[in-house]
XYZ file of C-alpha atoms in Angstrom:
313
model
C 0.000 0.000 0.000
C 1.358 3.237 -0.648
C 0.032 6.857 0.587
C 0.427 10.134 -1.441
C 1.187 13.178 0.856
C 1.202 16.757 -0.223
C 4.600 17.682 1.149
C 4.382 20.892 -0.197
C 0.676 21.810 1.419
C 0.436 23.623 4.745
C 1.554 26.590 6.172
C 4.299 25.247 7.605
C 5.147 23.156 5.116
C 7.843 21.148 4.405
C 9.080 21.176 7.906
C 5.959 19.478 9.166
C 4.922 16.962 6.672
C 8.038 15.640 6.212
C 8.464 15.407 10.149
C 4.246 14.036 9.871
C 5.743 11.571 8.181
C 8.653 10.691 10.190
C 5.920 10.503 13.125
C 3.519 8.463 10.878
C 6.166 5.554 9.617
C 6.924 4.894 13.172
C 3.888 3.581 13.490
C 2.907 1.838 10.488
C 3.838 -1.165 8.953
C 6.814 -2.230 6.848
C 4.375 -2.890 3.850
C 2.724 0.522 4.002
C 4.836 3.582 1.969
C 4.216 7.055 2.360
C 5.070 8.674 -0.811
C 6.255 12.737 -0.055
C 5.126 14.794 -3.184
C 7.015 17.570 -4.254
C 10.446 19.289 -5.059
C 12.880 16.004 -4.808
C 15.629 18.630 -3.960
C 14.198 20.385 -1.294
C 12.461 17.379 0.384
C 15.648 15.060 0.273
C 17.451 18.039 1.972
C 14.744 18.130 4.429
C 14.905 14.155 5.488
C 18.434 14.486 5.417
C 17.933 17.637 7.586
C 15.181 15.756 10.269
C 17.161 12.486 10.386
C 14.760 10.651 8.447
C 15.741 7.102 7.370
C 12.521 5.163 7.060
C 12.563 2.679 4.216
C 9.007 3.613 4.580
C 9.040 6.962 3.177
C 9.700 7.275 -0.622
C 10.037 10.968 -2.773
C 7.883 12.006 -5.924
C 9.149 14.868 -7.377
C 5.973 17.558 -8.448
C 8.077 20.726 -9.691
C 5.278 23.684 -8.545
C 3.534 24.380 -5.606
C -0.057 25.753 -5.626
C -0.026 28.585 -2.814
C -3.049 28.634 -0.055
C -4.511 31.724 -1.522
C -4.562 30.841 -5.137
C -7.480 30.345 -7.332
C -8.494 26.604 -7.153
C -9.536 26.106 -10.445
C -6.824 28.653 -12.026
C -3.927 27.214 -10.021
C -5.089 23.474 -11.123
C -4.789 24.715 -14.999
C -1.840 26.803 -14.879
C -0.011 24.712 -12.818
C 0.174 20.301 -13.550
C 3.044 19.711 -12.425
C 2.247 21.299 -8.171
C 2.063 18.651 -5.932
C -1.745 18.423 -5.957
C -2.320 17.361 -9.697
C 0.554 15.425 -9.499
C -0.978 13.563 -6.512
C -4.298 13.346 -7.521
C -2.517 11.950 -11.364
C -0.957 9.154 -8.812
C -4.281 8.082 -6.984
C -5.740 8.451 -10.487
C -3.278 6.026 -12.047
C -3.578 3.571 -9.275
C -0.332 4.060 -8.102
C -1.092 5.480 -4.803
C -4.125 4.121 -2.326
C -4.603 7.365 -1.211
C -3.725 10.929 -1.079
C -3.978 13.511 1.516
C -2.587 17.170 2.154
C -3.173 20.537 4.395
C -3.020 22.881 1.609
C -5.066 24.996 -0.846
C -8.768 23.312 0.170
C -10.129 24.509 -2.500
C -7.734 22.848 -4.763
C -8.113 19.808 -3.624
C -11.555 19.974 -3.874
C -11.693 20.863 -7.330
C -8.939 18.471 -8.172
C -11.162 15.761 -7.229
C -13.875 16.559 -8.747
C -11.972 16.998 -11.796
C -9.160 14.177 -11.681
C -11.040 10.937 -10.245
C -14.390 12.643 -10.305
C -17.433 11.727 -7.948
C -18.967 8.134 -8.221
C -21.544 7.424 -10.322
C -24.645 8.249 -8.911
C -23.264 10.407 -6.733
C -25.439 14.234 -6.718
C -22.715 16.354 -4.494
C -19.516 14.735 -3.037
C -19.266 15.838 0.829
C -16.753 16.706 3.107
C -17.114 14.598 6.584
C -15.974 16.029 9.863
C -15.554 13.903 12.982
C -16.929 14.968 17.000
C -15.834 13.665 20.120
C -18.259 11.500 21.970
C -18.603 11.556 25.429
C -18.458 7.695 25.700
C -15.506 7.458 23.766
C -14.624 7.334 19.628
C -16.178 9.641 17.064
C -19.193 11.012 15.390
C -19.303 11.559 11.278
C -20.936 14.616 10.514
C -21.386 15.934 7.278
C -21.133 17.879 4.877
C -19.059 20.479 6.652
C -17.997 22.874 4.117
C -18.261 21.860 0.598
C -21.435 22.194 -0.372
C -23.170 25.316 1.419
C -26.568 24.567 -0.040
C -27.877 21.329 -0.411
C -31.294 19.429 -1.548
C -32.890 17.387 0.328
C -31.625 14.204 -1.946
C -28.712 15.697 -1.476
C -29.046 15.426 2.381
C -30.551 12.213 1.919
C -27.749 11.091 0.474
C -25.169 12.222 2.913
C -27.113 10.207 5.560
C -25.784 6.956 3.097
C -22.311 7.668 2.840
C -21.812 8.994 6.184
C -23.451 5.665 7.489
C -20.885 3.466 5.369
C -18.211 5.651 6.284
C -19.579 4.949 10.286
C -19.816 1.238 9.935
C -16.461 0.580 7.736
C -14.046 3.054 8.855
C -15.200 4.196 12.403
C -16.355 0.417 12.926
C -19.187 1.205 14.251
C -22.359 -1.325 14.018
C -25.667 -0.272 12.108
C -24.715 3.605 12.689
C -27.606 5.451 13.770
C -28.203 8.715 11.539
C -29.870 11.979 12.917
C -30.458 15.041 10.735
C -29.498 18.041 12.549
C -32.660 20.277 13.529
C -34.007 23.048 15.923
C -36.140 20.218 17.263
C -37.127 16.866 17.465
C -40.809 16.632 16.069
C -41.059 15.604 12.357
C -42.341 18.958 11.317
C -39.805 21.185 12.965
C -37.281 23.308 10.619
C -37.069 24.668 7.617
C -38.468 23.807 4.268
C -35.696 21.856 3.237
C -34.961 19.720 6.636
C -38.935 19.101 6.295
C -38.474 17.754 3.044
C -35.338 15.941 3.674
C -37.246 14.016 6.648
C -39.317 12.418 4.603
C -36.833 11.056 2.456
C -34.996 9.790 5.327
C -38.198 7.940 7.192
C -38.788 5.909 3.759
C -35.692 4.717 3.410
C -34.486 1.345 4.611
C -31.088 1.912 3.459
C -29.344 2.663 6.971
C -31.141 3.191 10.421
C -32.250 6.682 10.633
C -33.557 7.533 14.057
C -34.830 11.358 13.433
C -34.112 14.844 14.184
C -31.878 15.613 16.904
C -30.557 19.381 18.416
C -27.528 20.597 18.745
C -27.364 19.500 22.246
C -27.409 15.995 20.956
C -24.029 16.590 19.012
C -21.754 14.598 21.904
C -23.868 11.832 23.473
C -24.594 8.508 21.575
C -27.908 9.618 20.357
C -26.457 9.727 16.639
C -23.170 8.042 15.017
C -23.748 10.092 11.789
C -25.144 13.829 11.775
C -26.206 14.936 8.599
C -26.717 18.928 7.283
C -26.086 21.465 4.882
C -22.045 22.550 4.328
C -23.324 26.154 5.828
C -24.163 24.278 9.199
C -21.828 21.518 9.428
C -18.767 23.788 9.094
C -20.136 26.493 11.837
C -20.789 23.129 13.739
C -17.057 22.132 13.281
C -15.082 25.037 13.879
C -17.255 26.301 17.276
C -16.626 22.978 18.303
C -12.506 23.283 18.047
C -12.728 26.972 19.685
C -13.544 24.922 22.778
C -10.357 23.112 22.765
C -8.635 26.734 22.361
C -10.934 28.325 25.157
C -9.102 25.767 27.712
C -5.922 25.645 26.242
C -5.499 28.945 26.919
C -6.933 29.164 30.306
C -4.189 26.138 31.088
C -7.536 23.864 31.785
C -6.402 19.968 30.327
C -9.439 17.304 30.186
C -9.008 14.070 28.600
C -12.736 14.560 27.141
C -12.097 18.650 25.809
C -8.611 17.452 24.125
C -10.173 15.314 22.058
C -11.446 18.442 20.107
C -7.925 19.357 19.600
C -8.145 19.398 15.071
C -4.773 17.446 15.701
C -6.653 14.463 17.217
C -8.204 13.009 13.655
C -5.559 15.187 11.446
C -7.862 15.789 8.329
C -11.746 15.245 6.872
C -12.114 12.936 4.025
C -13.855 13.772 1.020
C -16.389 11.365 0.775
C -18.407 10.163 -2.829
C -15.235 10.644 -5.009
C -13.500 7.807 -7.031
C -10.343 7.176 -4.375
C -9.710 8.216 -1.028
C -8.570 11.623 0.056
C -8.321 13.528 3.150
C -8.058 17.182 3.590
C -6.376 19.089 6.716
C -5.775 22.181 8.267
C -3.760 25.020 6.641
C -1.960 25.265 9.976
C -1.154 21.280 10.592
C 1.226 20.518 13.176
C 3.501 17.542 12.557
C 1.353 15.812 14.566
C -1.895 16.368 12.718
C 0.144 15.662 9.454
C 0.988 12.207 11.147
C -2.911 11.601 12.206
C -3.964 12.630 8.721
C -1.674 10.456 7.113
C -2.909 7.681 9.647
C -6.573 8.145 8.626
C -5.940 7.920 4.870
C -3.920 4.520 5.649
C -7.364 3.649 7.657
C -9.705 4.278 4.659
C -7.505 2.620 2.290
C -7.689 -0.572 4.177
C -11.413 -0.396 4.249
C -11.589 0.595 0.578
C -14.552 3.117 1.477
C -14.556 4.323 -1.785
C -15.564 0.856 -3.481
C -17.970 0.071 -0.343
C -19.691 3.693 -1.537
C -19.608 2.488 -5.054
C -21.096 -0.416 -4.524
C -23.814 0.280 -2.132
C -25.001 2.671 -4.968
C -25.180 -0.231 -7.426
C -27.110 -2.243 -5.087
C-alpha cells in the first residue's frame, strides 16, 4: 500500500509533513509507503535535515507548488506539475491508495472533482468532519464545508455515505443517523430539513432515528449527523474553539482534548473515485501524522468501493 502526501501543502510546510511523516512511519507497517510529493531537492534536503531514514518513506518529485490563496480552479490549470495534480494523477493512475494534504482546500476539492471525479450516482460529493463523543470514539458529521446549499436528496444522500463511512471506517455497528434540527418533532425546521425528513423515514437503506438538536451533538444519540455545508462547518469550527478556550486558560481534560483538530488530522472527502483527506492550513507535525494515519485507515477499508457499490445495489 502506498500513501500520497502533499509535502508541499500547509503553512508550515515542508518542515511538518516531512516530520508528519517521520511521526507516521513509526507507526505503520513495513508494507505501508508514504510517498512525499514535491520538489525532490528540497524534500531530500529536508529528510536528510530531520534524520529521516525510514525505508518507509519514498520521494515524488511535483516541480510547482499551488499557494493557499490561489485560485483553485486557475492554479489546477496553470499549474500540472504542483504537488496536488501530481498527486491526484498518482491516486488516479492507481499508483497510490490514497492521497492527503493541508493545503489549498479549494484545490483539492476541485482536483477531485476533476481528476477521479465523484462516483456514479453520486449528486454532491461531501466533506465529513468527525466529533468527540462523550463515551468514547467519534461522530461523522457531514457535509461540513463543501457544499453550502444542499437538496434534500442531497441530504438524503449524505445520511448513506456517512453511514458506510460509520460502519467501515469508524467500525461502528448499524450507525444510527440523525439530521441536525431546531427540534425533534417531524415537522420542525425549515423547508428543506422538512423535506429531507421524509426522504430519510422511507428509506431502509441505513437506520435513521430522526431529528436531533444541537445538544445531541456529543452523546450517543447519533453516530452520523447529517446537514447542509453552511451548518456543518459552523458546527465544526465552534466545536474546536472549545479546545482553544481551555488551552489557553491552562484547563487539560481528557474529554475537551479530544477536540484538539490534531486528534483526527484531516476530513475525508467522501463520494469521489479514491480516497482523500483534507487538513488544516496550519497542521502541526502531529496532525500531518494523524492525517496520514486516517488515509492509511480508509484505504484498508476501501470506502470508496464500499460507496460504489452500495449505490449499485
Amino acid at each position: 500500500m502506498k500513501i500520497a502526501l502533499d509535502a508541499m501543502g500547509g503553512d508550515f510546510a515542508p518542515d511538518c509533513t516531512v516530520l508528519g511523516a517521520k511521526l507516521a512511519s513509526q507507526e505503520i507497517s513495513d508494507d505501508i509507503k508514504i510517498v512525499l510529493v514535491g520538489q525532490e531537492d528540497l524534500l531530500k534536503a529536508k529528510l536528510k535535515e530531520y534524520d529521516v531514514t525510514s525505508p518507509s518513506i519514498e520521494v515524488f518529485h511535483a516541480d510547482e507548488v499551488i499557494e493557499m490563496g490561489e485560485h483553485p480552479t486557475k492554479a489546477l490549470s496553470q499549474k500540472p506539475t504542483a504537488s496536488i495534480p501530481v498527486g491526484y494523477g498518482l491516486l488516479k493512475s492507481g499508483a497510490v491508495n490514497a492521497f492527503c494534504s493541508a493545503g489549498n482546500t479549494g484545490a483539492m476539492h476541485v482536483g477531485a472533482m476533476f481528476t477521479i471525479k465523484a462516483i456514479e450516482g453520486i449528486i454532491r460529493p461531501g466533506i465529513a468532519g468527525f466529533v468527540p463523543k462523550e463515551s468514547g470514539g467519534f461522530g461523522v458529521i457531514m457535509d461540513v464545508g463543501a457544499n453550502a446549499d444542499c437538496k434534500p436528496d442531497v441530504l438524503y444522500q449524505f445520511g448513506e455515505i456517512g453511514s458506510l463511512y460509520a460502519k467501515h471506517v469508524l467500525e461502528i455497528d448499524d450507525p444510527k443517523v440523525g439530521l441536525m434540527n431546531l427540534g425533534e418533532e417531524e415537522q420542525k425546521g425549515t423547508l428543506l430539513t422538512q423535506a429531507a425528513y421524509q426522504l430519510f423515514k422511507l428509506s431502509k437503506r441505513f437506520n435513521f432515528i430522526g431529528n436531533i438538536e444541537g445538544r445531541d451533538l456529543f452523546n450517543d444519540k447519533a453516530d452520523v449527523i447529517v446537514c447542509d455545508g453552511f451548518t456543518g462547518n459552523v458546527i465544526l469550527k465552534m466545536a474546536e474553539t472549545f479546545f482553544d478556550l481551555l488551552h489557553k486558560r491552562d484547563i487539560t481534560d481528557e474529554y475537551f482534548d479530544r477536540f484538539n483538530y490534531e486528534a483526527i488530522g484531516g476530513s475525508p472527502i467522501l463520494g469521489i473515485n479514491g480516497n482523500v483527506v483534507i487538513g488544516h492550513g496550519v497542521s502541526s507535525a502531529e496532525a500531518i501524522k494523524n492525517m496520514t494515519l486516517l488515509a492509511i485507515k480508509m484505504a484498508e477499508t476501501n470506502i470508496h468501493l464500499k460507496i460504489k457499490d452500495h449505490l449499485g445495489d
